[in-house]
Tab-separated table of C-alpha atoms in Angstrom:
chain	number	residue	atom	x	y	z
A	1	MET	CA	-4.838	-19.659	-39.435
A	2	GLY	CA	-6.051	-21.334	-36.257
A	3	LEU	CA	-6.905	-24.914	-35.493
A	4	VAL	CA	-10.407	-25.819	-34.299
A	5	ALA	CA	-11.168	-29.016	-32.421
A	6	MET	CA	-14.449	-30.362	-31.084
A	7	ILE	CA	-14.312	-31.619	-27.508
A	8	PRO	CA	-16.334	-34.842	-27.228
A	9	ARG	CA	-19.199	-35.286	-24.798
A	10	VAL	CA	-19.338	-38.442	-22.715
A	11	ASP	CA	-22.072	-40.136	-20.740
A	12	CYS	CA	-20.834	-40.416	-17.162
A	13	PRO	CA	-22.717	-42.956	-14.995
A	14	MET	CA	-22.561	-40.596	-11.989
A	15	ARG	CA	-22.916	-37.104	-13.503
A	16	GLY	CA	-24.692	-37.767	-16.745
A	17	VAL	CA	-23.646	-36.249	-20.062
A	18	VAL	CA	-20.574	-34.031	-19.551
A	19	VAL	CA	-17.809	-32.604	-21.707
A	20	ALA	CA	-14.725	-34.808	-21.722
A	21	SER	CA	-11.530	-33.552	-20.119
A	22	VAL	CA	-8.652	-32.997	-22.521
A	23	PRO	CA	-4.982	-32.412	-21.604
A	24	TRP	CA	-4.543	-29.391	-23.875
A	25	ALA	CA	-7.373	-27.154	-22.591
A	26	GLU	CA	-8.893	-26.016	-19.296
A	27	PRO	CA	-12.490	-26.943	-18.397
A	28	GLY	CA	-14.864	-24.243	-19.594
A	29	SER	CA	-12.268	-22.587	-21.827
A	30	ARG	CA	-12.513	-22.074	-25.557
A	31	PHE	CA	-8.722	-21.855	-25.960
A	32	THR	CA	-5.805	-24.217	-25.594
A	33	ARG	CA	-3.475	-24.089	-22.590
A	34	ASP	CA	-0.574	-22.851	-24.725
A	35	LEU	CA	-2.605	-19.973	-26.139
A	36	GLU	CA	-3.758	-18.946	-22.676
A	37	VAL	CA	-0.208	-18.993	-21.326
A	38	GLU	CA	0.915	-16.870	-24.259
A	39	ARG	CA	-1.877	-14.335	-23.590
A	40	ALA	CA	-1.020	-14.305	-19.867
A	41	CYS	CA	2.653	-13.558	-20.564
A	42	LEU	CA	1.602	-10.754	-22.879
A	43	MET	CA	-0.701	-9.296	-20.224
A	44	THR	CA	2.224	-8.849	-17.825
A	45	VAL	CA	4.064	-6.465	-20.172
A	46	ALA	CA	1.587	-5.109	-22.727
A	47	SER	CA	-1.416	-2.802	-22.729
A	48	GLN	CA	-5.083	-3.683	-22.981
A	49	GLU	CA	-5.248	-2.836	-26.692
A	50	THR	CA	-2.307	-5.103	-27.488
A	51	VAL	CA	-3.588	-8.060	-25.491
A	52	SER	CA	-7.129	-7.947	-26.833
A	53	GLY	CA	-6.369	-6.691	-30.337
A	54	LEU	CA	-3.535	-8.971	-31.430
A	55	PRO	CA	-5.383	-12.317	-31.120
A	56	HIS	CA	-8.799	-10.688	-31.659
A	57	ILE	CA	-10.281	-11.645	-28.299
A	58	ALA	CA	-12.509	-9.572	-26.040
A	59	TRP	CA	-10.954	-7.855	-23.019
A	60	ARG	CA	-13.428	-9.630	-20.748
A	61	THR	CA	-12.166	-12.919	-22.147
A	62	ALA	CA	-8.599	-11.833	-21.339
A	63	GLY	CA	-9.648	-11.456	-17.697
A	64	ASP	CA	-10.975	-15.010	-17.640
A	65	ILE	CA	-7.710	-16.236	-19.152
A	66	ALA	CA	-5.729	-14.476	-16.407
A	67	ARG	CA	-7.873	-16.135	-13.742
A	68	ARG	CA	-7.387	-19.619	-15.191
A	69	VAL	CA	-3.625	-19.275	-15.718
A	70	ALA	CA	-2.957	-17.784	-12.266
A	71	GLY	CA	-4.994	-20.548	-10.638
A	72	ARG	CA	-3.167	-23.457	-12.224
A	73	PRO	CA	-1.286	-25.682	-9.776
A	74	GLY	CA	1.813	-25.595	-11.958
A	75	ALA	CA	2.100	-21.803	-12.033
A	76	GLY	CA	5.140	-21.931	-9.772
A	77	MET	CA	3.533	-20.458	-6.646
A	78	PRO	CA	4.464	-22.203	-3.378
A	79	LEU	CA	1.941	-23.111	-0.752
A	80	PRO	CA	0.040	-20.091	0.595
A	81	PHE	CA	2.017	-18.314	3.325
A	82	ASP	CA	4.571	-21.136	3.478
A	83	GLY	CA	7.783	-20.069	5.258
A	84	LEU	CA	6.575	-16.526	5.849
A	85	THR	CA	8.615	-14.426	8.316
A	86	SER	CA	8.100	-10.738	7.498
A	87	ILE	CA	5.221	-9.134	5.644
A	88	GLY	CA	3.822	-5.707	4.869
A	89	VAL	CA	0.070	-5.071	4.716
A	90	ASP	CA	-1.777	-2.188	3.112
A	91	LYS	CA	-4.936	-1.427	1.177
A	92	THR	CA	-5.647	0.120	-2.198
A	93	SER	CA	-8.966	1.093	-3.738
A	94	TYR	CA	-10.026	-0.345	-7.055
A	95	ARG	CA	-13.550	1.039	-7.397
A	96	LYS	CA	-15.529	4.014	-6.184
A	97	GLY	CA	-17.537	3.691	-3.008
A	98	HIS	CA	-14.734	2.669	-0.637
A	99	THR	CA	-14.128	-0.722	-2.235
A	100	TYR	CA	-10.625	-1.864	-1.393
A	101	ILE	CA	-8.190	-4.698	-1.949
A	102	THR	CA	-5.960	-5.622	0.974
A	103	VAL	CA	-2.438	-6.475	-0.152
A	104	ALA	CA	0.172	-8.588	1.621
A	105	VAL	CA	3.806	-8.304	0.490
A	106	ASP	CA	6.532	-10.773	1.407
A	107	HIS	CA	9.626	-8.722	2.312
A	108	GLU	CA	11.993	-11.651	2.013
A	109	ARG	CA	10.908	-12.937	-1.399
A	110	ASN	CA	9.775	-9.594	-2.849
A	111	ARG	CA	6.352	-10.560	-4.134
A	112	VAL	CA	2.681	-10.018	-3.508
A	113	TYR	CA	1.142	-12.892	-1.590
A	114	PRO	CA	-2.116	-14.605	-2.601
A	115	GLY	CA	-3.808	-13.245	0.514
A	116	ILE	CA	-5.452	-10.423	-1.380
A	117	ARG	CA	-8.972	-9.870	-0.101
A	118	ARG	CA	-11.859	-7.805	-1.340
A	119	VAL	CA	-13.518	-5.553	1.227
A	120	ARG	CA	-16.269	-2.972	0.981
A	121	GLN	CA	-15.720	-0.869	4.071
A	122	ARG	CA	-13.119	1.721	4.950
A	123	ARG	CA	-11.935	-0.265	7.987
A	124	VAL	CA	-10.045	-2.874	6.033
A	125	ARG	CA	-9.316	-6.112	7.829
A	126	PRO	CA	-5.803	-7.267	6.891
A	127	VAL	CA	-5.043	-10.648	5.375
A	128	LEU	CA	-3.675	-12.209	8.568
A	129	PRO	CA	-6.912	-14.130	9.332
A	130	THR	CA	-6.546	-15.931	5.982
A	131	ILE	CA	-3.413	-17.684	7.251
A	132	ASP	CA	-5.134	-20.840	8.364
A	133	ALA	CA	-2.336	-22.793	10.100
A	134	PRO	CA	-1.295	-21.499	13.564
A	135	GLU	CA	2.321	-22.580	12.991
A	136	ARG	CA	2.500	-20.379	9.896
A	137	ARG	CA	1.189	-17.391	11.830
A	138	ALA	CA	3.690	-18.131	14.598
A	139	SER	CA	6.603	-17.879	12.141
A	140	ILE	CA	5.773	-14.251	11.315
A	141	TRP	CA	7.876	-11.932	13.448
A	142	ILE	CA	7.632	-8.599	11.543
A	143	VAL	CA	4.466	-6.891	10.237
A	144	THR	CA	5.021	-3.514	8.576
A	145	GLY	CA	2.433	-1.005	7.454
A	146	ASP	CA	1.027	2.383	8.313
A	147	GLY	CA	0.079	3.431	11.829
A	148	ALA	CA	-3.575	2.392	11.605
A	149	ARG	CA	-5.045	0.749	14.703
A	150	ARG	CA	-6.865	-1.812	12.564
A	151	ILE	CA	-3.498	-3.407	11.785
A	152	ASP	CA	-2.420	-3.304	15.447
A	153	SER	CA	-5.501	-5.136	16.691
A	154	CYS	CA	-5.279	-7.741	13.930
A	155	VAL	CA	-1.575	-8.399	14.637
A	156	HIS	CA	-2.207	-8.823	18.372
A	157	GLU	CA	-5.101	-11.193	17.675
A	158	TRP	CA	-3.688	-13.396	14.937
A	159	CYS	CA	0.108	-13.075	15.198
A	160	PRO	CA	1.015	-12.696	18.873
A	161	ASN	CA	4.704	-13.389	18.165
A	162	ALA	CA	4.998	-10.637	15.551
A	163	GLU	CA	6.337	-7.144	16.142
A	164	ARG	CA	4.362	-4.227	14.765
A	165	VAL	CA	6.602	-1.893	12.726
A	166	PRO	CA	5.061	1.306	11.297
A	167	ASP	CA	7.028	2.760	8.423
A	168	GLY	CA	8.927	6.027	8.742
A	169	PHE	CA	6.980	7.828	6.025
A	170	HIS	CA	3.722	7.575	7.952
A	171	ILE	CA	5.430	8.544	11.216
A	172	VAL	CA	6.607	11.804	9.648
A	173	SER	CA	3.182	12.264	8.041
A	174	TRP	CA	1.669	12.643	11.526
A	175	MET	CA	3.684	15.842	11.933
A	176	ALA	CA	2.941	16.906	8.362
A	177	ASP	CA	-0.784	16.665	9.119
A	178	ALA	CA	-0.253	18.799	12.228
A	179	LEU	CA	1.605	21.386	10.125
A	180	GLY	CA	-1.310	21.524	7.703
A	181	LYS	CA	-3.769	22.112	10.543
A	182	ILE	CA	-1.606	24.878	12.032
A	183	SER	CA	-1.234	26.707	8.716
A	184	ARG	CA	-4.981	26.534	8.038
A	185	ARG	CA	-5.782	27.808	11.530
A	186	LEU	CA	-3.365	30.727	11.301
A	187	TRP	CA	-4.578	31.572	7.805
A	188	ASN	CA	-8.212	31.600	8.928
A	189	GLN	CA	-7.307	33.740	11.948
A	190	ALA	CA	-5.545	36.283	9.744
A	191	ARG	CA	-8.519	36.451	7.393
A	192	GLY	CA	-10.951	36.756	10.309
A	193	ASN	CA	-8.928	39.653	11.784
A	194	GLY	CA	-8.894	41.453	8.456
A	195	ASP	CA	-5.096	41.239	8.130
A	196	ASP	CA	-4.859	40.698	4.387
A	197	GLU	CA	-1.075	41.082	4.330
A	198	ALA	CA	-0.544	38.326	6.922
A	199	ALA	CA	-3.066	36.086	5.121
A	200	ARG	CA	-1.194	36.601	1.846
A	201	ARG	CA	2.160	35.730	3.419
A	202	MET	CA	0.663	32.690	5.120
A	203	ARG	CA	-0.811	31.504	1.858
A	204	GLY	CA	2.605	31.791	0.233
A	205	VAL	CA	4.337	29.508	2.737
A	206	ARG	CA	1.623	27.052	3.825
A	207	TYR	CA	2.452	24.547	1.083
A	208	ALA	CA	6.228	24.993	1.182
A	209	VAL	CA	6.472	24.051	4.880
A	210	LEU	CA	5.067	20.604	4.120
A	211	LYS	CA	7.952	19.738	1.780
A	212	ASN	CA	11.333	18.385	2.780
A	213	PRO	CA	14.127	20.994	2.646
A	214	GLY	CA	15.853	19.185	-0.207
A	215	ARG	CA	12.751	19.403	-2.407
A	216	LEU	CA	12.111	23.128	-2.184
A	217	ALA	CA	12.266	24.729	-5.616
A	218	GLY	CA	12.630	28.309	-6.795
A	219	ARG	CA	11.271	30.915	-4.419
A	220	GLN	CA	10.171	28.203	-2.005
A	221	ASP	CA	13.734	28.237	-0.628
A	222	GLU	CA	12.899	31.596	0.945
A	223	SER	CA	9.814	30.230	2.734
A	224	PRO	CA	11.568	29.026	5.930
A	225	THR	CA	13.027	32.524	6.401
A	226	ALA	CA	9.664	34.115	5.697
A	227	LEU	CA	8.028	31.999	8.411
A	228	ARG	CA	9.582	34.146	11.116
A	229	ASN	CA	7.862	37.250	9.720
A	230	THR	CA	4.570	35.508	9.004
A	231	ASP	CA	3.704	34.587	12.588
A	232	PRO	CA	5.155	36.785	15.361
A	233	ARG	CA	4.947	33.906	17.848
A	234	GLY	CA	6.806	31.582	15.484
A	235	ARG	CA	4.347	28.723	15.862
A	236	LEU	CA	4.558	27.468	12.300
A	237	TYR	CA	8.330	27.907	12.237
A	238	ARG	CA	8.815	25.909	15.450
A	239	ALA	CA	6.409	23.225	14.243
A	240	ARG	CA	8.393	22.822	11.042
A	241	GLN	CA	11.614	22.504	13.028
A	242	LEU	CA	10.068	19.729	15.120
A	243	LYS	CA	8.946	17.907	11.984
A	244	GLU	CA	12.452	18.005	10.525
A	245	LEU	CA	13.952	16.843	13.825
A	246	LEU	CA	11.577	13.877	13.871
A	247	ARG	CA	12.435	12.998	10.285
A	248	GLY	CA	16.139	13.219	11.054
A	249	LEU	CA	16.144	11.036	14.165
A	250	LEU	CA	14.591	8.147	12.212
A	251	GLY	CA	17.954	7.762	10.479
A	252	HIS	CA	20.021	7.605	13.689
A	253	PRO	CA	21.304	4.378	15.261
A	254	ILE	CA	18.928	2.850	17.761
A	255	GLY	CA	21.140	3.786	20.731
A	256	GLN	CA	21.080	7.489	19.856
A	257	ALA	CA	17.480	7.471	18.670
A	258	GLU	CA	16.086	6.508	22.100
A	259	ASP	CA	17.502	9.599	23.804
A	260	LYS	CA	16.711	11.902	20.893
A	261	LEU	CA	13.129	10.671	20.687
A	262	GLU	CA	12.663	11.225	24.426
A	263	HIS	CA	14.028	14.767	24.075
A	264	TRP	CA	11.808	15.387	21.056
A	265	VAL	CA	8.668	14.328	22.934
A	266	PHE	CA	9.649	16.548	25.873
A	267	ARG	CA	10.159	19.540	23.605
A	268	ALA	CA	7.011	18.991	21.536
A	269	SER	CA	4.808	18.479	24.607
A	270	ARG	CA	5.832	21.932	25.908
A	271	SER	CA	5.542	23.798	22.621
A	272	ARG	CA	2.129	25.288	23.574
A	273	ILE	CA	0.886	24.530	20.076
A	274	PRO	CA	-2.301	22.399	20.378
A	275	GLU	CA	-1.707	20.443	17.164
A	276	ILE	CA	1.910	19.647	18.073
A	277	VAL	CA	0.977	18.658	21.622
A	278	GLU	CA	-1.598	16.237	20.234
A	279	SER	CA	0.985	14.722	17.858
A	280	ALA	CA	3.456	14.430	20.756
A	281	ARG	CA	0.911	12.381	22.716
A	282	LYS	CA	0.489	10.045	19.756
A	283	ILE	CA	4.239	9.642	19.275
A	284	ARG	CA	4.749	9.033	23.002
A	285	ARG	CA	2.078	6.330	22.845
A	286	ARG	CA	3.693	4.749	19.769
A	287	ARG	CA	7.260	5.155	21.069
A	288	PRO	CA	8.006	1.369	21.229
A	289	ASP	CA	6.750	0.906	17.665
A	290	ILE	CA	8.839	3.835	16.410
A	291	LEU	CA	11.974	2.428	18.037
A	292	ARG	CA	11.271	-0.941	16.392
A	293	THR	CA	11.000	0.870	13.061
A	294	ILE	CA	14.434	2.404	13.585
A	295	GLY	CA	16.023	-0.813	14.806
A	296	SER	CA	14.441	-3.345	12.464
A	297	GLY	CA	15.629	-1.868	9.170
A	298	TYR	CA	12.438	-2.905	7.364
A	299	PRO	CA	11.226	0.103	5.374
A	300	ASN	CA	7.815	0.054	3.762
A	301	ALA	CA	9.205	1.236	0.427
A	302	ARG	CA	8.763	-2.204	-1.143
A	303	LEU	CA	5.086	-2.245	-0.188
A	304	GLU	CA	4.539	1.267	-1.574
A	305	ALA	CA	6.319	0.276	-4.787
A	306	PHE	CA	4.014	-2.706	-5.197
A	307	ASN	CA	1.037	-0.434	-4.529
A	308	ASP	CA	2.087	1.731	-7.472
A	309	ARG	CA	2.339	-1.330	-9.712
A	310	ILE	CA	-1.058	-2.529	-8.497
A	311	LYS	CA	-2.645	0.850	-9.247
A	312	VAL	CA	-1.270	0.667	-12.786
A	313	THR	CA	-2.663	-2.857	-13.067
A	314	ILE	CA	-6.061	-1.654	-11.828
A	315	ARG	CA	-6.109	0.966	-14.563
A	316	MET	CA	-5.111	-1.707	-17.060
A	317	ALA	CA	-7.894	-4.020	-15.843
A	318	TYR	CA	-10.560	-1.359	-16.406
A	319	GLY	CA	-13.577	-3.200	-17.772
A	320	PHE	CA	-13.153	-6.428	-15.809
A	321	GLN	CA	-16.542	-7.478	-14.453
A	322	ARG	CA	-15.120	-9.778	-11.762
A	323	VAL	CA	-12.745	-8.753	-9.014
A	324	THR	CA	-11.262	-12.272	-9.114
A	325	ASN	CA	-9.976	-11.552	-12.635
A	326	LEU	CA	-8.378	-8.329	-11.363
A	327	ILE	CA	-6.718	-10.180	-8.480
A	328	SER	CA	-5.434	-12.812	-10.917
A	329	LEU	CA	-3.950	-10.112	-13.130
A	330	ILE	CA	-2.232	-8.610	-10.066
A	331	MET	CA	-0.813	-12.035	-9.241
A	332	LEU	CA	0.488	-12.411	-12.802
A	333	ARG	CA	2.253	-9.048	-12.680
A	334	CYS	CA	3.378	-8.897	-9.035
A	335	GLY	CA	3.069	-12.385	-7.543
A	336	GLY	CA	6.273	-13.955	-8.813
A	337	LEU	CA	4.447	-16.675	-10.741
A	338	ASP	CA	6.608	-18.808	-13.000
A	339	ILE	CA	4.694	-18.338	-16.242
A	340	ARG	CA	6.694	-19.598	-19.191
A	341	LEU	CA	5.910	-19.422	-22.886
A	342	PRO	CA	5.142	-22.765	-24.537
A	343	GLU	CA	8.004	-24.316	-26.467
A	344	PRO	CA	7.611	-24.288	-30.242
A	345	VAL	CA	6.786	-27.581	-31.878
A	346	SER	CA	9.504	-28.706	-34.255
């Protein structure tokens, strides 16, 4: 059985007749503060059916509760971007039509920062411009993320003291993309020449070459050996070797990595494979950033892990009409807010 209370209306000399402010409820809310905090704690661990079905409230109302609780001054969140030194930035889509949320993750305190922005174009502008104070931007010295140029230009513009550090996964993905282009080109050439046997062999190995050697399963273990017989010139086989060499040198100490990276670029530039030569130019251009990735020791795994949690939260928030409610739910689940259950009344 619930308690129902009528909030009085008062006649304010300046604003006219308004609803009086009470200490146990938020303005515009139909629930008490304690009930909203209880629902917010439940939303961080339970499903949509549990949150909306247990207290018999609509799921849209649950979104409004998340927005009010996450926006309270006493939620335990420090000042925005206060004491920030190293961050990771990335984007994730939450609706069809290239509608994205830009996410900023604090590497030191392991939480999503409240600089989440809603954007509607594919070229996402990171959250760095939302850091209003120049001294706070000056304290940032590491910005991790993928190798997109949009992040580079934003870092140079807003955080001139920060070092741009692309993560190793995306560095290796440049070579993986080149491998995919090579396999498709060779497959199409074999089909165009009427060589059905070569096309069949190429189709059998084109997906296995993209995997790491430790993740090959079953008959895929035979694919590296079959590459030599698939292409007489060994283009795909040599390209795969270069990809594995690049992946391996990312784990070397910085002193050894400089020489190995220089040797890798020299070898890839003279491979006579157009896709590999193009990737070698890109890696030569990003050589300082790659060396900072090896030397800094800041992987982007934490940011990718938060992205997975955010995607689960987006699926959970299906039905929210306002993106602000979705962002509040993300802050409740990933922002490190100090949301505590109300103490029982004795």
